[in-house]
mmCIF file of C-alpha atoms and ligand atoms in Angstrom:
data_model
loop_
_atom_site.group_PDB
_atom_site.id
_atom_site.type_symbol
_atom_site.label_atom_id
_atom_site.label_comp_id
_atom_site.label_asym_id
_atom_site.label_seq_id
_atom_site.Cartn_x
_atom_site.Cartn_y
_atom_site.Cartn_z
ATOM 1 C CA MET G 10 146.807 -129.976 131.252
ATOM 2 C CA THR G 11 148.736 -129.455 134.487
ATOM 3 C CA GLY G 12 146.352 -126.885 135.926
ATOM 4 C CA GLN G 13 148.964 -124.162 135.571
ATOM 5 C CA VAL G 14 148.033 -120.817 134.079
ATOM 6 C CA TYR G 15 149.740 -121.365 130.744
ATOM 7 C CA LEU G 16 151.347 -118.285 129.221
ATOM 8 C CA ASP G 17 154.010 -119.925 127.077
ATOM 9 C CA PHE G 18 152.228 -120.216 123.730
ATOM 10 C CA ASN G 19 155.335 -119.306 121.726
ATOM 11 C CA ALA G 20 156.935 -122.499 123.067
ATOM 12 C CA THR G 21 153.912 -124.639 122.186
ATOM 13 C CA ALA G 22 150.301 -123.617 121.813
ATOM 14 C CA PRO G 23 148.242 -126.400 123.433
ATOM 15 C CA ALA G 24 146.062 -128.094 120.816
ATOM 16 C CA LYS G 25 142.470 -126.957 120.498
ATOM 17 C CA PRO G 26 139.848 -129.609 121.397
ATOM 18 C CA GLU G 27 138.691 -129.854 117.764
ATOM 19 C CA VAL G 28 142.263 -130.687 116.777
ATOM 20 C CA VAL G 29 142.571 -133.375 119.440
ATOM 21 C CA ASP G 30 139.261 -134.911 118.277
ATOM 22 C CA ALA G 31 140.252 -134.861 114.597
ATOM 23 C CA LEU G 32 143.633 -136.344 115.385
ATOM 24 C CA ALA G 33 142.229 -139.166 117.506
ATOM 25 C CA ARG G 34 139.492 -139.976 115.002
ATOM 26 C CA ILE G 35 141.816 -140.081 112.014
ATOM 27 C CA MET G 36 144.479 -142.027 113.866
ATOM 28 C CA GLY G 37 141.727 -144.539 114.661
ATOM 29 C CA GLU G 38 140.877 -144.860 110.969
ATOM 30 C CA GLY G 39 144.416 -145.979 110.152
ATOM 31 C CA GLY G 40 145.570 -146.234 106.578
ATOM 32 C CA ASN G 41 148.648 -145.256 104.631
ATOM 33 C CA ALA G 42 148.189 -142.295 102.301
ATOM 34 C CA SER G 43 150.167 -144.131 99.599
ATOM 35 C CA SER G 44 147.927 -147.211 99.582
ATOM 36 C CA VAL G 45 145.536 -147.623 96.668
ATOM 37 C CA HIS G 46 142.637 -149.222 98.591
ATOM 38 C CA ALA G 47 139.705 -147.252 100.027
ATOM 39 C CA THR G 48 141.311 -146.854 103.475
ATOM 40 C CA GLY G 49 144.462 -145.514 101.854
ATOM 41 C CA ARG G 50 142.485 -143.177 99.638
ATOM 42 C CA GLU G 51 140.679 -141.820 102.701
ATOM 43 C CA ALA G 52 144.038 -141.200 104.394
ATOM 44 C CA ARG G 53 145.187 -139.390 101.231
ATOM 45 C CA ARG G 54 142.031 -137.266 101.306
ATOM 46 C CA HIS G 55 142.851 -136.165 104.876
ATOM 47 C CA VAL G 56 146.387 -135.210 103.836
ATOM 48 C CA GLU G 57 145.229 -133.239 100.793
ATOM 49 C CA GLU G 58 142.512 -131.422 102.739
ATOM 50 C CA ALA G 59 145.136 -130.411 105.283
ATOM 51 C CA ARG G 60 147.453 -129.277 102.496
ATOM 52 C CA ALA G 61 144.761 -126.926 101.184
ATOM 53 C CA ALA G 62 144.068 -125.551 104.677
ATOM 54 C CA VAL G 63 147.743 -124.957 105.454
ATOM 55 C CA ALA G 64 148.279 -123.299 102.068
ATOM 56 C CA ALA G 65 145.256 -121.043 102.592
ATOM 57 C CA LEU G 66 146.571 -119.904 105.963
ATOM 58 C CA VAL G 67 149.751 -118.534 104.416
ATOM 59 C CA GLY G 68 148.469 -117.450 101.012
ATOM 60 C CA ALA G 69 150.356 -120.172 99.140
ATOM 61 C CA ALA G 70 149.343 -122.641 96.445
ATOM 62 C CA ALA G 71 148.371 -126.062 97.802
ATOM 63 C CA ASP G 72 150.937 -127.805 95.617
ATOM 64 C CA SER G 73 153.711 -125.695 97.162
ATOM 65 C CA VAL G 74 153.255 -127.375 100.568
ATOM 66 C CA ILE G 75 155.703 -130.091 101.626
ATOM 67 C CA PHE G 76 154.759 -131.704 104.933
ATOM 68 C CA THR G 77 157.728 -132.375 107.228
ATOM 69 C CA ALA G 78 158.214 -133.494 110.816
ATOM 70 C CA SER G 79 158.894 -130.036 112.297
ATOM 71 C CA GLY G 80 159.696 -126.415 111.693
ATOM 72 C CA THR G 81 163.281 -127.415 112.378
ATOM 73 C CA GLU G 82 163.257 -129.931 109.518
ATOM 74 C CA SER G 83 161.627 -127.438 107.150
ATOM 75 C CA ASN G 84 164.294 -124.852 107.970
ATOM 76 C CA ASN G 85 167.015 -127.443 107.410
ATOM 77 C CA GLN G 86 165.573 -128.392 104.038
ATOM 78 C CA ALA G 87 165.329 -124.772 102.893
ATOM 79 C CA LEU G 88 168.817 -123.876 104.085
ATOM 80 C CA ARG G 89 170.599 -127.035 102.981
ATOM 81 C CA CYS G 90 168.711 -128.186 99.921
ATOM 82 C CA ALA G 91 168.134 -125.056 97.826
ATOM 83 C CA GLY G 92 171.456 -125.499 96.077
ATOM 84 C CA ARG G 93 172.949 -122.226 97.254
ATOM 85 C CA ASP G 94 176.554 -122.250 98.440
ATOM 86 C CA ARG G 95 176.171 -118.867 100.025
ATOM 87 C CA VAL G 96 173.665 -118.231 102.823
ATOM 88 C CA ILE G 97 172.914 -114.952 104.580
ATOM 89 C CA ALA G 98 170.786 -115.127 107.718
ATOM 90 C CA SER G 99 169.985 -112.530 110.352
ATOM 91 C CA THR G 100 171.672 -112.720 113.736
ATOM 92 C CA ILE G 101 168.332 -113.357 115.463
ATOM 93 C CA GLU G 102 167.212 -116.433 113.512
ATOM 94 C CA HIS G 103 166.209 -119.578 115.366
ATOM 95 C CA GLU G 104 168.944 -122.147 115.998
ATOM 96 C CA SER G 105 167.378 -124.413 113.385
ATOM 97 C CA VAL G 106 168.434 -121.826 110.808
ATOM 98 C CA HIS G 107 171.781 -120.878 112.309
ATOM 99 C CA LEU G 108 172.906 -124.454 112.869
ATOM 100 C CA ALA G 109 171.533 -125.800 109.591
ATOM 101 C CA ARG G 110 174.208 -123.696 107.898
ATOM 102 C CA ASN G 111 176.923 -122.681 110.310
ATOM 103 C CA ASP G 112 178.806 -121.172 107.359
ATOM 104 C CA ALA G 113 176.072 -118.548 106.929
ATOM 105 C CA VAL G 114 177.033 -114.886 106.885
ATOM 106 C CA LEU G 115 175.100 -113.251 109.716
ATOM 107 C CA ALA G 116 173.382 -109.955 108.911
ATOM 108 C CA PRO G 117 173.020 -107.760 112.004
ATOM 109 C CA VAL G 118 169.830 -106.268 113.398
ATOM 110 C CA THR G 119 169.341 -102.722 114.677
ATOM 111 C CA SER G 120 168.633 -101.895 118.319
ATOM 112 C CA ALA G 121 164.947 -102.051 117.348
ATOM 113 C CA GLY G 122 165.439 -105.722 116.442
ATOM 114 C CA LEU G 123 164.962 -105.154 112.699
ATOM 115 C CA VAL G 124 167.307 -106.505 110.047
ATOM 116 C CA ASP G 125 169.771 -103.764 109.094
ATOM 117 C CA LEU G 126 168.944 -103.385 105.406
ATOM 118 C CA GLY G 127 172.186 -101.551 104.618
ATOM 119 C CA ALA G 128 174.256 -104.361 106.100
ATOM 120 C CA LEU G 129 172.141 -106.932 104.291
ATOM 121 C CA GLU G 130 172.697 -105.154 100.993
ATOM 122 C CA GLU G 131 176.447 -105.087 101.645
ATOM 123 C CA ALA G 132 176.451 -108.812 102.372
ATOM 124 C CA LEU G 133 174.480 -109.501 99.194
ATOM 125 C CA ALA G 134 176.839 -107.361 97.119
ATOM 126 C CA ALA G 135 179.988 -108.832 98.682
ATOM 127 C CA GLU G 136 180.146 -111.771 96.247
ATOM 128 C CA ALA G 137 178.786 -112.488 92.813
ATOM 129 C CA THR G 138 177.553 -115.990 93.736
ATOM 130 C CA PRO G 139 173.794 -115.788 94.268
ATOM 131 C CA ALA G 140 172.831 -116.361 97.875
ATOM 132 C CA LEU G 141 169.955 -117.723 99.886
ATOM 133 C CA VAL G 142 168.679 -115.165 102.395
ATOM 134 C CA SER G 143 166.868 -116.448 105.475
ATOM 135 C CA VAL G 144 164.879 -114.000 107.581
ATOM 136 C CA MET G 145 162.146 -114.824 110.058
ATOM 137 C CA PHE G 146 158.742 -113.157 109.885
ATOM 138 C CA ALA G 147 158.456 -112.656 113.648
ATOM 139 C CA ASN G 148 160.969 -113.373 116.353
ATOM 140 C CA ASN G 149 160.147 -116.142 118.823
ATOM 141 C CA GLU G 150 161.471 -114.248 121.835
ATOM 142 C CA THR G 151 160.416 -110.664 121.202
ATOM 143 C CA GLY G 152 157.594 -111.050 118.673
ATOM 144 C CA ILE G 153 159.159 -108.247 116.596
ATOM 145 C CA ILE G 154 158.036 -108.406 112.954
ATOM 146 C CA GLN G 155 160.509 -107.952 110.083
ATOM 147 C CA PRO G 156 159.853 -106.014 106.856
ATOM 148 C CA VAL G 157 159.933 -109.275 104.914
ATOM 149 C CA ALA G 158 158.509 -107.959 101.622
ATOM 150 C CA GLU G 159 161.176 -105.251 101.527
ATOM 151 C CA ILE G 160 163.907 -107.747 102.370
ATOM 152 C CA ALA G 161 162.685 -110.149 99.673
ATOM 153 C CA ALA G 162 162.645 -107.394 97.036
ATOM 154 C CA LEU G 163 166.178 -106.346 97.997
ATOM 155 C CA ALA G 164 167.496 -109.911 97.974
ATOM 156 C CA HIS G 165 165.892 -110.692 94.617
ATOM 157 C CA ARG G 166 167.667 -107.697 93.077
ATOM 158 C CA PHE G 167 170.880 -109.623 93.783
ATOM 159 C CA GLY G 168 169.520 -112.884 92.400
ATOM 160 C CA ALA G 169 169.096 -114.422 95.841
ATOM 161 C CA LEU G 170 166.442 -116.896 96.892
ATOM 162 C CA VAL G 171 164.546 -115.915 100.037
ATOM 163 C CA HIS G 172 163.423 -118.151 102.875
ATOM 164 C CA CYS G 173 161.099 -116.894 105.582
ATOM 165 C CA ASP G 174 160.783 -118.746 108.887
ATOM 166 C CA ALA G 175 157.180 -117.901 109.719
ATOM 167 C CA VAL G 176 156.889 -120.460 112.527
ATOM 168 C CA GLN G 177 155.953 -117.851 115.124
ATOM 169 C CA ALA G 178 153.801 -115.752 112.829
ATOM 170 C CA ALA G 179 151.519 -118.334 111.227
ATOM 171 C CA GLY G 180 148.103 -118.333 112.857
ATOM 172 C CA LYS G 181 148.941 -115.179 114.804
ATOM 173 C CA VAL G 182 148.986 -112.573 112.027
ATOM 174 C CA ALA G 183 147.836 -112.671 108.411
ATOM 175 C CA LEU G 184 150.434 -114.062 106.016
ATOM 176 C CA ASP G 185 150.490 -113.945 102.244
ATOM 177 C CA MET G 186 153.441 -115.745 100.757
ATOM 178 C CA GLY G 187 152.681 -114.363 97.293
ATOM 179 C CA ALA G 188 152.528 -110.743 98.454
ATOM 180 C CA LEU G 189 155.673 -111.175 100.547
ATOM 181 C CA GLY G 190 157.458 -112.477 97.482
ATOM 182 C CA VAL G 191 159.451 -115.127 99.311
ATOM 183 C CA ASP G 192 160.594 -118.369 97.700
ATOM 184 C CA PHE G 193 160.320 -120.609 100.770
ATOM 185 C CA MET G 194 158.325 -120.391 103.959
ATOM 186 C CA THR G 195 158.448 -122.567 107.074
ATOM 187 C CA ILE G 196 155.608 -123.112 109.531
ATOM 188 C CA SER G 197 155.023 -125.567 112.377
ATOM 189 C CA ALA G 198 151.745 -127.078 113.634
ATOM 190 C CA HIS G 199 152.404 -126.904 117.375
ATOM 191 C CA LYS G 200 152.818 -123.141 117.362
ATOM 192 C CA LEU G 201 149.289 -122.706 116.065
ATOM 193 C CA ALA G 202 147.472 -125.116 118.371
ATOM 194 C CA GLY G 203 148.088 -128.200 116.266
ATOM 195 C CA PRO G 204 150.102 -131.289 117.180
ATOM 196 C CA GLN G 205 153.835 -131.312 117.885
ATOM 197 C CA GLY G 206 156.109 -133.000 115.368
ATOM 198 C CA VAL G 207 154.464 -131.745 112.163
ATOM 199 C CA GLY G 208 155.762 -128.921 110.006
ATOM 200 C CA ALA G 209 155.477 -127.595 106.489
ATOM 201 C CA LEU G 210 157.824 -126.039 103.995
ATOM 202 C CA MET G 211 156.156 -123.983 101.294
ATOM 203 C CA VAL G 212 158.129 -123.882 98.078
ATOM 204 C CA ARG G 213 157.125 -121.374 95.403
ATOM 205 C CA ASP G 214 158.960 -123.269 92.657
ATOM 206 C CA ARG G 215 159.542 -126.942 93.389
ATOM 207 C CA ALA G 216 162.519 -126.958 91.036
ATOM 208 C CA THR G 217 164.475 -124.777 93.506
ATOM 209 C CA VAL G 218 164.784 -127.440 96.220
ATOM 210 C CA VAL G 219 165.673 -131.102 96.620
ATOM 211 C CA ARG G 220 164.785 -133.553 99.356
ATOM 212 C CA PHE G 221 166.381 -133.407 102.787
ATOM 213 C CA VAL G 222 165.053 -136.747 104.047
ATOM 214 C CA HIS G 223 165.814 -139.610 101.641
ATOM 215 C CA GLY G 224 163.776 -142.780 101.088
ATOM 216 C CA GLY G 225 160.365 -143.284 99.499
ATOM 217 C CA GLY G 226 158.720 -140.991 97.001
ATOM 218 C CA GLN G 227 156.290 -139.284 99.367
ATOM 219 C CA GLU G 228 155.481 -135.578 99.041
ATOM 220 C CA ARG G 229 156.153 -135.895 95.304
ATOM 221 C CA GLY G 230 159.739 -136.820 95.942
ATOM 222 C CA LEU G 231 160.551 -133.871 98.182
ATOM 223 C CA ARG G 232 160.210 -135.504 101.617
ATOM 224 C CA ALA G 233 160.521 -139.229 102.112
ATOM 225 C CA GLY G 234 158.765 -141.109 104.901
ATOM 226 C CA THR G 235 155.214 -142.325 105.430
ATOM 227 C CA GLU G 236 153.028 -139.290 106.006
ATOM 228 C CA ASN G 237 151.929 -138.640 109.583
ATOM 229 C CA VAL G 238 148.316 -138.718 108.428
ATOM 230 C CA SER G 239 146.627 -137.930 111.743
ATOM 231 C CA GLY G 240 149.222 -135.302 112.663
ATOM 232 C CA ILE G 241 148.901 -133.658 109.262
ATOM 233 C CA ALA G 242 145.100 -133.717 109.535
ATOM 234 C CA GLY G 243 145.407 -132.109 112.986
ATOM 235 C CA PHE G 244 147.689 -129.493 111.438
ATOM 236 C CA GLY G 245 145.072 -128.812 108.757
ATOM 237 C CA MET G 246 142.319 -128.477 111.346
ATOM 238 C CA ALA G 247 144.495 -126.144 113.453
ATOM 239 C CA ALA G 248 145.349 -124.065 110.374
ATOM 240 C CA SER G 249 141.656 -123.645 109.422
ATOM 241 C CA LEU G 250 140.691 -122.700 112.963
ATOM 242 C CA ALA G 251 143.593 -120.266 113.294
ATOM 243 C CA HIS G 252 142.730 -118.714 109.933
ATOM 244 C CA GLU G 253 139.132 -118.100 111.019
ATOM 245 C CA ALA G 254 140.292 -116.727 114.376
ATOM 246 C CA LEU G 255 142.962 -114.262 113.176
ATOM 247 C CA GLY G 256 140.776 -111.310 114.189
ATOM 248 C CA GLU G 257 140.254 -112.766 117.644
ATOM 249 C CA PHE G 258 143.971 -113.408 117.978
ATOM 250 C CA ALA G 259 144.702 -109.760 117.179
ATOM 251 C CA GLY G 260 142.511 -108.902 120.180
ATOM 252 C CA LEU G 261 145.084 -110.531 122.482
ATOM 253 C CA ALA G 262 147.085 -107.321 122.138
ATOM 254 C CA VAL G 263 144.619 -105.724 124.561
ATOM 255 C CA LEU G 264 145.417 -108.311 127.252
ATOM 256 C CA ARG G 265 149.146 -108.160 126.464
ATOM 257 C CA ASP G 266 149.212 -104.368 126.678
ATOM 258 C CA ASP G 267 147.291 -104.483 129.958
ATOM 259 C CA LEU G 268 149.838 -106.957 131.335
ATOM 260 C CA GLU G 269 152.754 -104.738 130.330
ATOM 261 C CA HIS G 270 151.050 -101.679 131.772
ATOM 262 C CA ARG G 271 150.411 -103.367 135.115
ATOM 263 C CA VAL G 272 153.900 -104.786 135.361
ATOM 264 C CA ARG G 273 155.285 -101.319 134.688
ATOM 265 C CA GLU G 274 153.137 -99.938 137.484
ATOM 266 C CA ILE G 275 154.762 -102.445 139.842
ATOM 267 C CA ALA G 276 158.276 -101.854 138.562
ATOM 268 C CA PRO G 277 158.596 -98.592 136.597
ATOM 269 C CA ASP G 278 162.185 -99.506 135.678
ATOM 270 C CA ILE G 279 161.245 -102.435 133.408
ATOM 271 C CA THR G 280 162.278 -102.375 129.751
ATOM 272 C CA VAL G 281 159.663 -103.699 127.360
ATOM 273 C CA ILE G 282 161.574 -105.109 124.402
ATOM 274 C CA GLY G 283 160.075 -104.133 121.065
ATOM 275 C CA ALA G 284 157.633 -101.607 122.532
ATOM 276 C CA GLY G 285 156.693 -99.286 119.702
ATOM 277 C CA GLU G 286 157.687 -101.805 117.001
ATOM 278 C CA ALA G 287 155.320 -103.925 114.956
ATOM 279 C CA ARG G 288 155.167 -107.147 116.941
ATOM 280 C CA LEU G 289 152.998 -110.209 117.457
ATOM 281 C CA PRO G 290 149.850 -109.363 119.436
ATOM 282 C CA ASN G 291 150.420 -112.161 121.941
ATOM 283 C CA THR G 292 154.042 -111.642 122.990
ATOM 284 C CA ALA G 293 155.392 -109.605 125.897
ATOM 285 C CA LYS G 294 159.118 -109.583 126.528
ATOM 286 C CA PHE G 295 160.397 -107.435 129.328
ATOM 287 C CA ALA G 296 163.461 -107.137 131.503
ATOM 288 C CA THR G 297 163.526 -106.034 135.128
ATOM 289 C CA PRO G 298 166.896 -104.874 136.447
ATOM 290 C CA GLY G 299 168.181 -107.039 139.277
ATOM 291 C CA LEU G 300 165.498 -109.702 138.822
ATOM 292 C CA SER G 301 167.096 -112.606 136.992
ATOM 293 C CA SER G 302 165.132 -114.529 134.385
ATOM 294 C CA GLU G 303 165.674 -117.794 136.303
ATOM 295 C CA ILE G 304 164.281 -116.401 139.548
ATOM 296 C CA GLN G 305 161.224 -115.112 137.730
ATOM 297 C CA VAL G 306 160.606 -118.323 135.783
ATOM 298 C CA MET G 307 161.041 -120.497 138.890
ATOM 299 C CA GLY G 308 159.086 -118.198 141.192
ATOM 300 C CA LEU G 309 156.210 -118.013 138.757
ATOM 301 C CA ASP G 310 156.296 -121.763 138.180
ATOM 302 C CA LEU G 311 155.926 -122.314 141.934
ATOM 303 C CA ALA G 312 153.014 -119.885 141.889
ATOM 304 C CA GLY G 313 151.343 -121.937 139.137
ATOM 305 C CA ILE G 314 152.226 -119.792 136.127
ATOM 306 C CA ALA G 315 154.052 -121.180 133.086
ATOM 307 C CA ILE G 316 156.191 -118.650 131.212
ATOM 308 C CA SER G 317 159.724 -118.765 129.904
ATOM 309 C CA ALA G 318 162.962 -116.823 129.861
ATOM 310 C CA GLY G 319 163.334 -116.984 126.106
ATOM 311 C CA SER G 320 163.044 -119.693 123.529
ATOM 312 C CA ALA G 321 162.311 -123.131 124.942
ATOM 313 C CA CYS G 322 165.388 -124.428 123.143
ATOM 314 C CA SER G 323 167.647 -122.215 125.246
ATOM 315 C CA ALA G 324 166.039 -123.270 128.527
ATOM 316 C CA GLY G 325 168.608 -124.217 131.119
ATOM 317 C CA LYS G 326 171.315 -121.995 129.671
ATOM 318 C CA VAL G 327 172.358 -119.128 131.902
ATOM 319 C CA GLU G 328 174.072 -116.939 129.334
ATOM 320 C CA ALA G 329 172.311 -113.882 127.935
ATOM 321 C CA PRO G 330 169.846 -114.750 125.162
ATOM 322 C CA TYR G 331 171.579 -114.139 121.821
ATOM 323 C CA VAL G 332 168.555 -112.408 120.331
ATOM 324 C CA LEU G 333 168.744 -109.649 122.936
ATOM 325 C CA THR G 334 172.531 -109.464 122.723
ATOM 326 C CA ALA G 335 172.189 -109.036 118.942
ATOM 327 C CA MET G 336 169.949 -106.030 119.610
ATOM 328 C CA GLY G 337 172.723 -104.501 121.695
ATOM 329 C CA ILE G 338 171.037 -105.085 125.043
ATOM 330 C CA ALA G 339 173.607 -105.384 127.814
ATOM 331 C CA ASP G 340 174.050 -108.800 129.427
ATOM 332 C CA GLU G 341 172.968 -107.541 132.873
ATOM 333 C CA LEU G 342 169.590 -106.562 131.478
ATOM 334 C CA ALA G 343 169.266 -109.384 128.941
ATOM 335 C CA THR G 344 169.647 -111.998 131.709
ATOM 336 C CA CYS G 345 166.694 -110.373 133.527
ATOM 337 C CA ALA G 346 164.211 -110.771 130.665
ATOM 338 C CA ILE G 347 161.200 -113.024 130.520
ATOM 339 C CA ARG G 348 158.761 -113.870 127.755
ATOM 340 C CA VAL G 349 155.043 -114.092 128.421
ATOM 341 C CA SER G 350 153.145 -115.393 125.402
ATOM 342 C CA LEU G 351 149.363 -115.519 125.240
ATOM 343 C CA GLY G 352 147.097 -117.670 123.102
ATOM 344 C CA TRP G 353 143.631 -118.900 122.230
ATOM 345 C CA SER G 354 142.694 -119.966 125.768
ATOM 346 C CA THR G 355 144.121 -116.914 127.588
ATOM 347 C CA THR G 356 141.619 -114.906 129.644
ATOM 348 C CA ALA G 357 141.744 -111.688 131.654
ATOM 349 C CA ASP G 358 141.802 -113.885 134.797
ATOM 350 C CA HIS G 359 145.070 -115.402 133.602
ATOM 351 C CA ILE G 360 146.562 -111.936 133.278
ATOM 352 C CA ASP G 361 145.375 -111.087 136.825
ATOM 353 C CA ALA G 362 146.951 -114.299 138.115
ATOM 354 C CA PHE G 363 150.209 -113.505 136.334
ATOM 355 C CA VAL G 364 150.375 -109.952 137.659
ATOM 356 C CA ASP G 365 149.674 -111.051 141.253
ATOM 357 C CA ALA G 366 152.291 -113.798 141.106
ATOM 358 C CA TRP G 367 154.855 -111.552 139.429
ATOM 359 C CA ARG G 368 154.328 -108.868 142.046
ATOM 360 C CA GLY G 369 155.047 -111.518 144.704
ATOM 361 C CA VAL G 370 158.313 -112.557 143.024
ATOM 362 C CA CYS G 371 159.330 -108.951 142.562
ATOM 363 C CA GLU G 372 158.631 -108.102 146.213
ATOM 364 C CA ARG G 373 160.528 -111.092 147.512
ATOM 365 C CA VAL G 374 163.615 -110.334 145.457
ATOM 366 C CA ARG G 375 163.628 -106.601 145.814
ATOM 367 C CA GLY G 376 163.034 -107.009 149.550
ATOM 368 C CA ARG G 377 160.247 -104.547 149.937
ATOM 369 C CA ALA G 378 156.582 -104.278 149.190
ATOM 370 C CA VAL G 379 155.957 -103.011 145.721
ATOM 371 C CA SER G 380 152.462 -101.909 144.968
ATOM 372 C CA ALA G 381 150.608 -100.322 142.129
ATOM 373 C CA ALA G 382 150.600 -97.114 144.174
ATOM 374 C CA GLU G 383 154.395 -96.704 143.979
HETATM 375 N N1 LIG S 403 161.636 -121.308 114.067
HETATM 376 C C1 LIG S 403 161.179 -120.569 115.071
HETATM 377 C C2 LIG S 403 161.134 -119.086 114.939
HETATM 378 C C3 LIG S 403 160.745 -121.170 116.261
HETATM 379 O O1 LIG S 403 160.303 -120.426 117.260
HETATM 380 C C4 LIG S 403 160.805 -122.593 116.358
HETATM 381 C C5 LIG S 403 160.434 -123.260 117.603
HETATM 382 O O2 LIG S 403 160.532 -122.707 118.676
HETATM 383 C C6 LIG S 403 161.268 -123.314 115.262
HETATM 384 C C7 LIG S 403 161.690 -122.643 114.138
HETATM 385 C C8 LIG S 403 161.364 -124.805 115.280
HETATM 386 O O3 LIG S 403 160.085 -125.387 115.098
HETATM 387 P P1 LIG S 403 159.807 -126.850 115.651
HETATM 388 O O4 LIG S 403 159.611 -126.725 117.125
HETATM 389 O O5 LIG S 403 158.551 -127.286 114.949
HETATM 390 O O6 LIG S 403 160.966 -127.689 115.301
#
């Protein structure tokens, strides 16, 4: 830990101490989960326990879980290996969806950030070839939640397979893959306070996908490569803890709403993106006219607060974030947006520290004292 007030959980949620302990202990045990001796069998036990915990978190069957090396890899496998020539994805999907299939037809979202169901239906009806539809559960930048069950039902009417990137939602809101009716679901350990570099792809029917990574027969032939036993065990531990703490996580909305309220008191002209929509309880995304994202991120960093402009993957780029552009938000405003994302270790003191530091940045840039009394 750097000592910063960390409010960038949608980039990576720092691992919980129990996860770090489990990871270190199991890494110390060693063993290859494919080995037949006792050490190997113990490694296998860790992997299978984690599989059950990950499956339980998302309401999936344990044997539907394929462990991968990231959410990115899981998305690539779903998009590239489900045998569908035609892919339809929303305009606000993560790059790991968009770039996995750059031939995908992009379905627009409304100004509320929700997939335009009419446009999706048109795209589905445009060709007879059955498609794969990929829609995220919750957006990484705005936290806005999609009507995934409705989308899945619509897509299935046209014979499509449905993939849901639930990387940002898992461990933050309750998920039930069966009730959602999706065919594939992606999640990633480091977004739910597990280790980085471990992901999972849930596959309702294993016959609908082939391997993306070729080599050995691990993961019952669907993902080659020696299992990352300690990382997977850490993922399992993180999934169990997140599952138990879903109620507590929902409570973060109180802190998030307080933050938005106080920021609005300082600058009444802010736009809170997704206000009024169903969204993740931990995510605040707001734009302040005339206060560029970069200035805010850098100013807050200097003041000891870690937040981000948008997705970590777009860090360093100065153009308007495509997710906001897709929602029809003008570039001048979109380039003034920041994302503050809370998590398991966030306290009211962190929110106070953020608000004080943000007021300082705002005052410096706007050249006058701004106070709650304004
Ligand atoms: N999908 C979404 C919505 C994400 O936010 C991210 C990461 O930011 C990913 C996929 C990629 O996951 P990973 O970092 O495990 O590759």
